[in-house]
Short mmCIF file of C-alpha atoms and ligand atoms in Angstrom, two decimals:
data_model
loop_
_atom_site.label_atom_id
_atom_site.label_comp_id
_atom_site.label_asym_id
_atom_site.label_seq_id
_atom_site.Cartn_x
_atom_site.Cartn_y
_atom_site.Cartn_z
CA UNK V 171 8.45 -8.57 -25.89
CA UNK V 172 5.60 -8.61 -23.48
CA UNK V 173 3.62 -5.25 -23.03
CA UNK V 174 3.52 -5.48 -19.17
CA UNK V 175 1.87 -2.54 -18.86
CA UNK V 176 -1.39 -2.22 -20.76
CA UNK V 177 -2.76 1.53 -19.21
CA UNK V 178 -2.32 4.44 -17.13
CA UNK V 179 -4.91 5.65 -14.63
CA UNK V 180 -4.97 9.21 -12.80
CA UNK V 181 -7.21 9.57 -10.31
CA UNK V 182 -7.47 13.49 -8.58
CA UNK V 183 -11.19 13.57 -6.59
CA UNK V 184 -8.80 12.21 -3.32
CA UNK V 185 -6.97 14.03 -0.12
CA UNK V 186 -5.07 11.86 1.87
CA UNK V 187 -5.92 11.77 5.81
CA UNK V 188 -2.57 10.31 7.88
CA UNK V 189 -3.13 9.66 11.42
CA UNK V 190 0.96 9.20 13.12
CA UNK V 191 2.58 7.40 15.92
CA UNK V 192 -0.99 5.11 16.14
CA UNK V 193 0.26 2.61 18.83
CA UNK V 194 0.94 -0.62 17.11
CA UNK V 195 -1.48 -2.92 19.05
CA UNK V 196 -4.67 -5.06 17.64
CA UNK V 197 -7.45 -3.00 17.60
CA UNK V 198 -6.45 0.19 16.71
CA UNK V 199 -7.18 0.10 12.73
CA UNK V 200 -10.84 -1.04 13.39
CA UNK V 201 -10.75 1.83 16.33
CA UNK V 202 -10.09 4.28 13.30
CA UNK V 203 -12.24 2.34 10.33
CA UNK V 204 -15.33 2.09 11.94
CA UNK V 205 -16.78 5.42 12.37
CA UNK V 206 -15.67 6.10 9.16
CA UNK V 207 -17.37 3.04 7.87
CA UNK V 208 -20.38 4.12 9.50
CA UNK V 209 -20.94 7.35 8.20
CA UNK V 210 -20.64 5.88 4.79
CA UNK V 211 -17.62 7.54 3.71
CA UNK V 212 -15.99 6.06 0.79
CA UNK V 213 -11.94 5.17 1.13
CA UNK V 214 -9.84 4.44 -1.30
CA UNK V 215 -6.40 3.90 -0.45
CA UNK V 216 -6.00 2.21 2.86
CA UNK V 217 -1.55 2.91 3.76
CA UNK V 218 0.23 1.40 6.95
CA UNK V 219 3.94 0.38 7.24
CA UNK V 220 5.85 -1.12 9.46
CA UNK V 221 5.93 0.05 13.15
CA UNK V 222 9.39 0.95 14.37
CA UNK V 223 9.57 1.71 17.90
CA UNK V 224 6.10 0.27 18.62
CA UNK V 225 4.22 2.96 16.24
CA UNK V 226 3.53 3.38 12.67
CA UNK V 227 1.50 5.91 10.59
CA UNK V 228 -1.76 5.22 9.62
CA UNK V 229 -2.90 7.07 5.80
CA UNK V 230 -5.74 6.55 4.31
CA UNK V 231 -7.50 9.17 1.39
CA UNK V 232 -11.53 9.72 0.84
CA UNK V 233 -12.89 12.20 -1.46
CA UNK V 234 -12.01 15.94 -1.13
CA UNK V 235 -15.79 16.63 -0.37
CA UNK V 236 -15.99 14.54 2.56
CA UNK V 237 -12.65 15.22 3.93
CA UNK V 238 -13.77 17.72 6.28
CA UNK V 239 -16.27 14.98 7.86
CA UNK V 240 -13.62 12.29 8.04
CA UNK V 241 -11.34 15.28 9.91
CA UNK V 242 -13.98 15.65 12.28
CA UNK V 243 -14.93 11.68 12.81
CA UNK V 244 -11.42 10.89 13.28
CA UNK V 245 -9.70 13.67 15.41
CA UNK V 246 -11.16 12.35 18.40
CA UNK V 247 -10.47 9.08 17.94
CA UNK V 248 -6.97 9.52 17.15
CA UNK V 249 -6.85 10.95 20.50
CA UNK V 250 -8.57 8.15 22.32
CA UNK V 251 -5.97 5.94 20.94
CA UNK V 252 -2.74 8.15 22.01
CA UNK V 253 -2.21 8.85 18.37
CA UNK V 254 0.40 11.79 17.84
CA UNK V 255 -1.29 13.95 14.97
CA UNK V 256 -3.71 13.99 12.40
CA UNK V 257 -2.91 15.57 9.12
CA UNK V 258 -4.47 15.71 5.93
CA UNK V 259 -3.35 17.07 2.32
CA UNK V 260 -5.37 17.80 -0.55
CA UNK V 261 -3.60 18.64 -3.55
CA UNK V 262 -2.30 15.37 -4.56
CA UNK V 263 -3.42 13.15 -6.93
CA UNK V 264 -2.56 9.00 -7.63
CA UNK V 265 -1.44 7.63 -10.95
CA UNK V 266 -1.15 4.32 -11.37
CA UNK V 267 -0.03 1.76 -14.15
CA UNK V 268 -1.87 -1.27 -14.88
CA UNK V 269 -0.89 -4.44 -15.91
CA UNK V 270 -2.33 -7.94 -16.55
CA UNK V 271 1.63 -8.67 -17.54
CA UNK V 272 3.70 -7.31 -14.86
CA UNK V 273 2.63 -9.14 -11.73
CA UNK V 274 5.65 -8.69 -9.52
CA UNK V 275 7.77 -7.27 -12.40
CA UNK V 276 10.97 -5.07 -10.15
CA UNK V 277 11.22 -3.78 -13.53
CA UNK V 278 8.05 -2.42 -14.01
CA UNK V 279 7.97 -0.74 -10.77
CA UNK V 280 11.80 0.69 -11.41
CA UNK V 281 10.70 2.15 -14.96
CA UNK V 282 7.87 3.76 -13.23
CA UNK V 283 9.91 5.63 -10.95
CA UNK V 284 12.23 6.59 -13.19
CA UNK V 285 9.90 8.30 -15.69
CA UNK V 286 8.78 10.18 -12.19
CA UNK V 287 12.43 10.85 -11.65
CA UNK V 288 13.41 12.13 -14.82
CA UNK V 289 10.92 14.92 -14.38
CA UNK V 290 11.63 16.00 -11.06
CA UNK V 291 8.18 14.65 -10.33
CA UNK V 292 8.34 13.72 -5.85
CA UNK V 293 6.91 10.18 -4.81
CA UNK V 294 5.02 10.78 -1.89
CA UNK V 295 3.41 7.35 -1.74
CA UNK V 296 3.26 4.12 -3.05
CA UNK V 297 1.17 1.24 -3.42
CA UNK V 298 0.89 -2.20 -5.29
CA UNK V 299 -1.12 -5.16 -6.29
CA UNK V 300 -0.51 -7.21 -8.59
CA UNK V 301 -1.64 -5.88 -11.80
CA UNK V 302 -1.34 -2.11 -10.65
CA UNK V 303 1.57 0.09 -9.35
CA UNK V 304 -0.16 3.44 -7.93
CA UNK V 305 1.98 6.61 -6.77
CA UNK V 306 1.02 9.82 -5.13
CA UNK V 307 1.71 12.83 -6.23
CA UNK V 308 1.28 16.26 -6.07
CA UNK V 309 -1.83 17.16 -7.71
CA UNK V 310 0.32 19.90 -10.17
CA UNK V 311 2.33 16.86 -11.46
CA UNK V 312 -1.15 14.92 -12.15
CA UNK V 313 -1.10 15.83 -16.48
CA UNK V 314 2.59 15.30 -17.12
CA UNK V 315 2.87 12.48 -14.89
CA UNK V 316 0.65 10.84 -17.44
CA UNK V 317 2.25 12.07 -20.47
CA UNK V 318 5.80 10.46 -19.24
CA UNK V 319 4.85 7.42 -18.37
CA UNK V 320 2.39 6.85 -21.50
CA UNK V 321 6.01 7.57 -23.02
CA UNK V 322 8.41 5.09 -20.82
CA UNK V 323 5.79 2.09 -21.12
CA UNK V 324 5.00 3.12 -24.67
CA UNK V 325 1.71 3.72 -25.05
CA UNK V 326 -0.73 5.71 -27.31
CA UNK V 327 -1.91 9.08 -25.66
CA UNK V 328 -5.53 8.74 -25.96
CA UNK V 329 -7.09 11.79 -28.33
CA UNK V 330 -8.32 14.35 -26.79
CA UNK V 331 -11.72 14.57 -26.12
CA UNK V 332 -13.79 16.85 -28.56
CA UNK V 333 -15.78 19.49 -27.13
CA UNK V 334 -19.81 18.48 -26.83
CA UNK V 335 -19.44 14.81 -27.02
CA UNK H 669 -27.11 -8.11 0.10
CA UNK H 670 -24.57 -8.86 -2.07
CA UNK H 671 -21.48 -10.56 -0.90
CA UNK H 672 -18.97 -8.10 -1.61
CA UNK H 673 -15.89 -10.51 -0.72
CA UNK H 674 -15.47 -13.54 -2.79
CA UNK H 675 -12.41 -15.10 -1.24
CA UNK H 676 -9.51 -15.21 1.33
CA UNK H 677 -6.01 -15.56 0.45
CA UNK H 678 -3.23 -16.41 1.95
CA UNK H 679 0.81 -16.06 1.20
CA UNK H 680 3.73 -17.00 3.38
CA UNK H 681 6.49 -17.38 0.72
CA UNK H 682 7.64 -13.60 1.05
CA UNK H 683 9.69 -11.47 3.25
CA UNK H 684 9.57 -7.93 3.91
CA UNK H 685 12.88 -5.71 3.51
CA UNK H 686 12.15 -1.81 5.06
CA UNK H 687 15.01 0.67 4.46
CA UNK H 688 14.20 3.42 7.08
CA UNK H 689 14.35 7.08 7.03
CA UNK H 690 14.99 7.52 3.03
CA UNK H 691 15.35 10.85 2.39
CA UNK H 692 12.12 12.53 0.42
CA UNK H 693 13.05 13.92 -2.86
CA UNK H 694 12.91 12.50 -6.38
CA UNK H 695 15.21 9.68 -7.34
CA UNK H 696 15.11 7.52 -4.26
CA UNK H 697 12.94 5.03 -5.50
CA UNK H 698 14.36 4.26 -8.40
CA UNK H 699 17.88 4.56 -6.69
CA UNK H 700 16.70 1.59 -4.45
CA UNK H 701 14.24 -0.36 -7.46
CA UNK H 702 16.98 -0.70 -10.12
CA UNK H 703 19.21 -2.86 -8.88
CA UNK H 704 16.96 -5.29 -7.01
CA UNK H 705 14.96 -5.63 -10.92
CA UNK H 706 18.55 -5.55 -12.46
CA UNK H 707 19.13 -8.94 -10.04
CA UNK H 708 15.79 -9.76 -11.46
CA UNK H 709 14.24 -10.36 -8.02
CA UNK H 710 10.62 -11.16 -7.93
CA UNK H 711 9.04 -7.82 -5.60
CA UNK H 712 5.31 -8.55 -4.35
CA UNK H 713 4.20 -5.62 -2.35
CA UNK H 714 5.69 -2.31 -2.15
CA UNK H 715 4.47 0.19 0.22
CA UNK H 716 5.43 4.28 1.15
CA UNK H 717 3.37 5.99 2.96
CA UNK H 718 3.94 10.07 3.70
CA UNK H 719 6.99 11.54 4.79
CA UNK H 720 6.94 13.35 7.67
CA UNK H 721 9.83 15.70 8.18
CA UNK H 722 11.43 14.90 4.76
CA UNK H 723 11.88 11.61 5.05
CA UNK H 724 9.94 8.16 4.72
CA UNK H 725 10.34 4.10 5.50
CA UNK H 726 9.96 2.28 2.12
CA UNK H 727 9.02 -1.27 2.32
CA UNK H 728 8.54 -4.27 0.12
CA UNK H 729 8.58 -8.30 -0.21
CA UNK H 730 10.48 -10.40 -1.61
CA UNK H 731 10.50 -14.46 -1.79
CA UNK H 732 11.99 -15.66 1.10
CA UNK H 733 14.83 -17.87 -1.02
CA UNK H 734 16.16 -14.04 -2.42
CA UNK H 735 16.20 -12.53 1.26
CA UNK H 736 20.03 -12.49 1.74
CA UNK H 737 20.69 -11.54 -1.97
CA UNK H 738 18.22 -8.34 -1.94
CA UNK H 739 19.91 -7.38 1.65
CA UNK H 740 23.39 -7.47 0.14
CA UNK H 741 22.05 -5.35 -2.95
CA UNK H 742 19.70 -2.63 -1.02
CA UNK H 743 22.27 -2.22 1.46
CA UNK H 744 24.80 0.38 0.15
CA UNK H 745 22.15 1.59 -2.09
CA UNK H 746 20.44 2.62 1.23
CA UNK H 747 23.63 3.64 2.79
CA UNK H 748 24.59 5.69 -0.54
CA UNK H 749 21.04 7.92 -0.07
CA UNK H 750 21.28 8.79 3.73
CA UNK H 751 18.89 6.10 4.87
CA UNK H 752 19.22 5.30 8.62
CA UNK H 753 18.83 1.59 8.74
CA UNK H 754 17.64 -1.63 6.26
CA UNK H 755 15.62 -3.83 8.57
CA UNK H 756 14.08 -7.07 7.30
CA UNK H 757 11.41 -9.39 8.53
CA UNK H 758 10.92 -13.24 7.16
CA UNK H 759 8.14 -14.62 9.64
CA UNK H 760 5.22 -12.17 8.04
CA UNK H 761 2.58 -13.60 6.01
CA UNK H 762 0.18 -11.49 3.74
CA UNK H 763 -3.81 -12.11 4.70
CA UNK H 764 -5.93 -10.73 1.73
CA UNK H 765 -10.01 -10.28 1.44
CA UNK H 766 -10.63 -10.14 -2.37
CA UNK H 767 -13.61 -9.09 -4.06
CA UNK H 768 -15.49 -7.62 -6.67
CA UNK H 769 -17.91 -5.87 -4.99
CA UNK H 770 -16.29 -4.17 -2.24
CA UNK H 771 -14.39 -1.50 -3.96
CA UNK H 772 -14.37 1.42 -1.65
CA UNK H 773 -16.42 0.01 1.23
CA UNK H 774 -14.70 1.24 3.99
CA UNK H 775 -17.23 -0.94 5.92
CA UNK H 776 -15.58 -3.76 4.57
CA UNK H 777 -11.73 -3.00 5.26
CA UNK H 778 -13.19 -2.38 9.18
CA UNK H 779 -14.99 -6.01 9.30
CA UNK H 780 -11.16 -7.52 8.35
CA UNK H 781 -9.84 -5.34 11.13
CA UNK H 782 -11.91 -6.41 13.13
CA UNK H 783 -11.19 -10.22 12.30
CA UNK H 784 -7.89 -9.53 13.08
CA UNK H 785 -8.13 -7.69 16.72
CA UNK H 786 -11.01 -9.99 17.81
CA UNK H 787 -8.64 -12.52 17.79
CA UNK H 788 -5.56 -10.43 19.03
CA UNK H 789 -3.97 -10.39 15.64
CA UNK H 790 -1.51 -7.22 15.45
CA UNK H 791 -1.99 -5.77 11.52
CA UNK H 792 1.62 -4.70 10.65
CA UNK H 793 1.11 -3.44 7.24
CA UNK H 794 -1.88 -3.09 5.43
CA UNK H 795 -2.39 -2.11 1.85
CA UNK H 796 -5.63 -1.90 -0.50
CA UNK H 797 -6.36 -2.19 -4.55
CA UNK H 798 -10.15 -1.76 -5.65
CA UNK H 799 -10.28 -5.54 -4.90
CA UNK H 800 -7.98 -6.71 -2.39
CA UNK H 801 -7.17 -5.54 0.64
CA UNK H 802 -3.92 -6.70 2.42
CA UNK H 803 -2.91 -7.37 5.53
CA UNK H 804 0.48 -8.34 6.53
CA UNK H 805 0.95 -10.40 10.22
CA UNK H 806 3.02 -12.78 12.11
CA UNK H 807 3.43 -15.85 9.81
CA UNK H 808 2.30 -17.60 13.13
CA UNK H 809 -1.19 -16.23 12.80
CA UNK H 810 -1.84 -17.18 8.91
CA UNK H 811 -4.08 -20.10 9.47
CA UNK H 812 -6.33 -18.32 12.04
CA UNK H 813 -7.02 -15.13 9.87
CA UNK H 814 -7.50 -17.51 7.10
CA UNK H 815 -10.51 -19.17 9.67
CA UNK H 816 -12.06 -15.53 10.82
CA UNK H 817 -12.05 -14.25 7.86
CA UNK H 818 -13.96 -16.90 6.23
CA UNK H 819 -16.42 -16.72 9.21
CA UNK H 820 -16.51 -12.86 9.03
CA UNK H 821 -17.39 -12.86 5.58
CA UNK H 822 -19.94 -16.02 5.55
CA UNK H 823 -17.62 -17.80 3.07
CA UNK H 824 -17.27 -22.09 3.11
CA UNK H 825 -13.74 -22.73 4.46
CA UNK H 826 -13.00 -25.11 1.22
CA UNK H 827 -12.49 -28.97 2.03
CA UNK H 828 -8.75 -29.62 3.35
CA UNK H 829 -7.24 -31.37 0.15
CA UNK H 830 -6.97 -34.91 0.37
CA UNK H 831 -3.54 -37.33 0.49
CA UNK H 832 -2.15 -38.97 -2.52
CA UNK H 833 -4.56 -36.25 -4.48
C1 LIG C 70 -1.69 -0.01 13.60
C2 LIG C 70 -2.81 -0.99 13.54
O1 LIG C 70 -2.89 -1.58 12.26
C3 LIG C 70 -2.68 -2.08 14.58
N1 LIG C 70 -1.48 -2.84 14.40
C4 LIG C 70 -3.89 -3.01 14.51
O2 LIG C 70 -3.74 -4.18 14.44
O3 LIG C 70 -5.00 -2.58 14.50
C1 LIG C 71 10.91 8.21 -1.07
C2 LIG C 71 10.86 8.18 -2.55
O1 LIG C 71 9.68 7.59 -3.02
C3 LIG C 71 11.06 9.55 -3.19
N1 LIG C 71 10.01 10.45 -2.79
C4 LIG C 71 11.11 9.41 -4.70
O2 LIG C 71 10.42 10.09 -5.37
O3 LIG C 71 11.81 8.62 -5.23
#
């Protein structure tokens, strides 16, 4: 059988901005990007679903140091666009699987879930390409959310690293 | 400067299936995951973004051929977690910038969006990996983002393929 999945990654230097109820009309994502472009902020995750009722959320996450910037570039526009809120959330972190082998793989994603299921372990956002499956989570969850799915795709904890090297 | 997008691609063979108002607590994605990779139905995207007031849409694409199948096996999965509604949309097509240089360059996800709106194109999902970012829009619009992006990003539209070749 095919390893599909070949690594885990968890990444924990990211809070999550969410703008909601952004009108769904062209224009408003550049609206939102390009200040934040422009004051060289880095983004990682870029998160918009469908609109129902003519508005969708807009999420997008940046490093915790600059989040306090991006809070202040973006409040105003938000309002200029007739956004609803703006709300952010630090303590989360994104682990991801990655996978040469499991390009659109429903099995892959489902085994995933389930090792964050079997622990109790919330979803609170998710995002795929094709060789990588990435979840938020709480930050607290960040460690074991590792550890389980090293476990359910079956791969080799790395050792730990030794003190002064 | 270096070019940080290397290419433009395009996919129209997908549709998207968005179960609304899941309720937000561990178990819900996998609940709705198993059985669709159980059918073993090809899944492209997925996307979540952040609950707000316990609950959250939950979107993804499937080939266009499995549409009716994957409605008929999310349905009283969705209906069996308290979801409101399973909505599904076949006329999309996913617009992506790929490249290896433009991982975090929130300057670059803000040229694409403004591709799109210069030309009136409505973004109605958007998702991002190191080196891709997504856009999903009318299927009507797939040839034109194809062209603006191209131009936006100084890349050689390549030759239209010949007959008989
Ligand atoms: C919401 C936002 O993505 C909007 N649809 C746009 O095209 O800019
Ligand atoms: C909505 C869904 O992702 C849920 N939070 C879960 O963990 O399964």
């Amino acid at each position: 059988e095919i390893v599909p999945v070949s690594g885990v990654a968890l990444s924990r230097n990211d809070a999550r901005v969410t703008i909601t109820r952004v009108p769904d009309r062209p224009g408003v994502a550049l609206h939102l990007f390009q200040p934040v472009a422009d004051a060289n902020i880095v983004v990682d995750m870029i998160i918009q679903n469908t609109s129902i009722d003519g508005h969708t959320d807009l999420t997008f996450t940046v490093p915790k140091g600059d989040l306090k910037k991006t809070l202040e570039i973006v409040k105003p526009v938000a309002a200029d666009i007739g956004a609803e809120r703006v709300l952010s959330e630090e303590n989360i972190a994104k682990v991801s699987i990655v996978g040469v082998g499991m390009k659109n793989n429903a099995g892959v994603a489902a085994r995933m879930f389930e090792a964050m299921a079997a622990e109790n372990i919330n979803i609170l956002m998710i995002s795929t390409s094709e060789i990588k499956i990435s979840c938020v989570i709480e930050d607290r969850h960040g460690e074991l959310a590792v550890r389980v799915l090293h476990d359910a795709f079956g791969l080799d904890i790395p050792p730990p690293k030794k003190r002064g090297t």
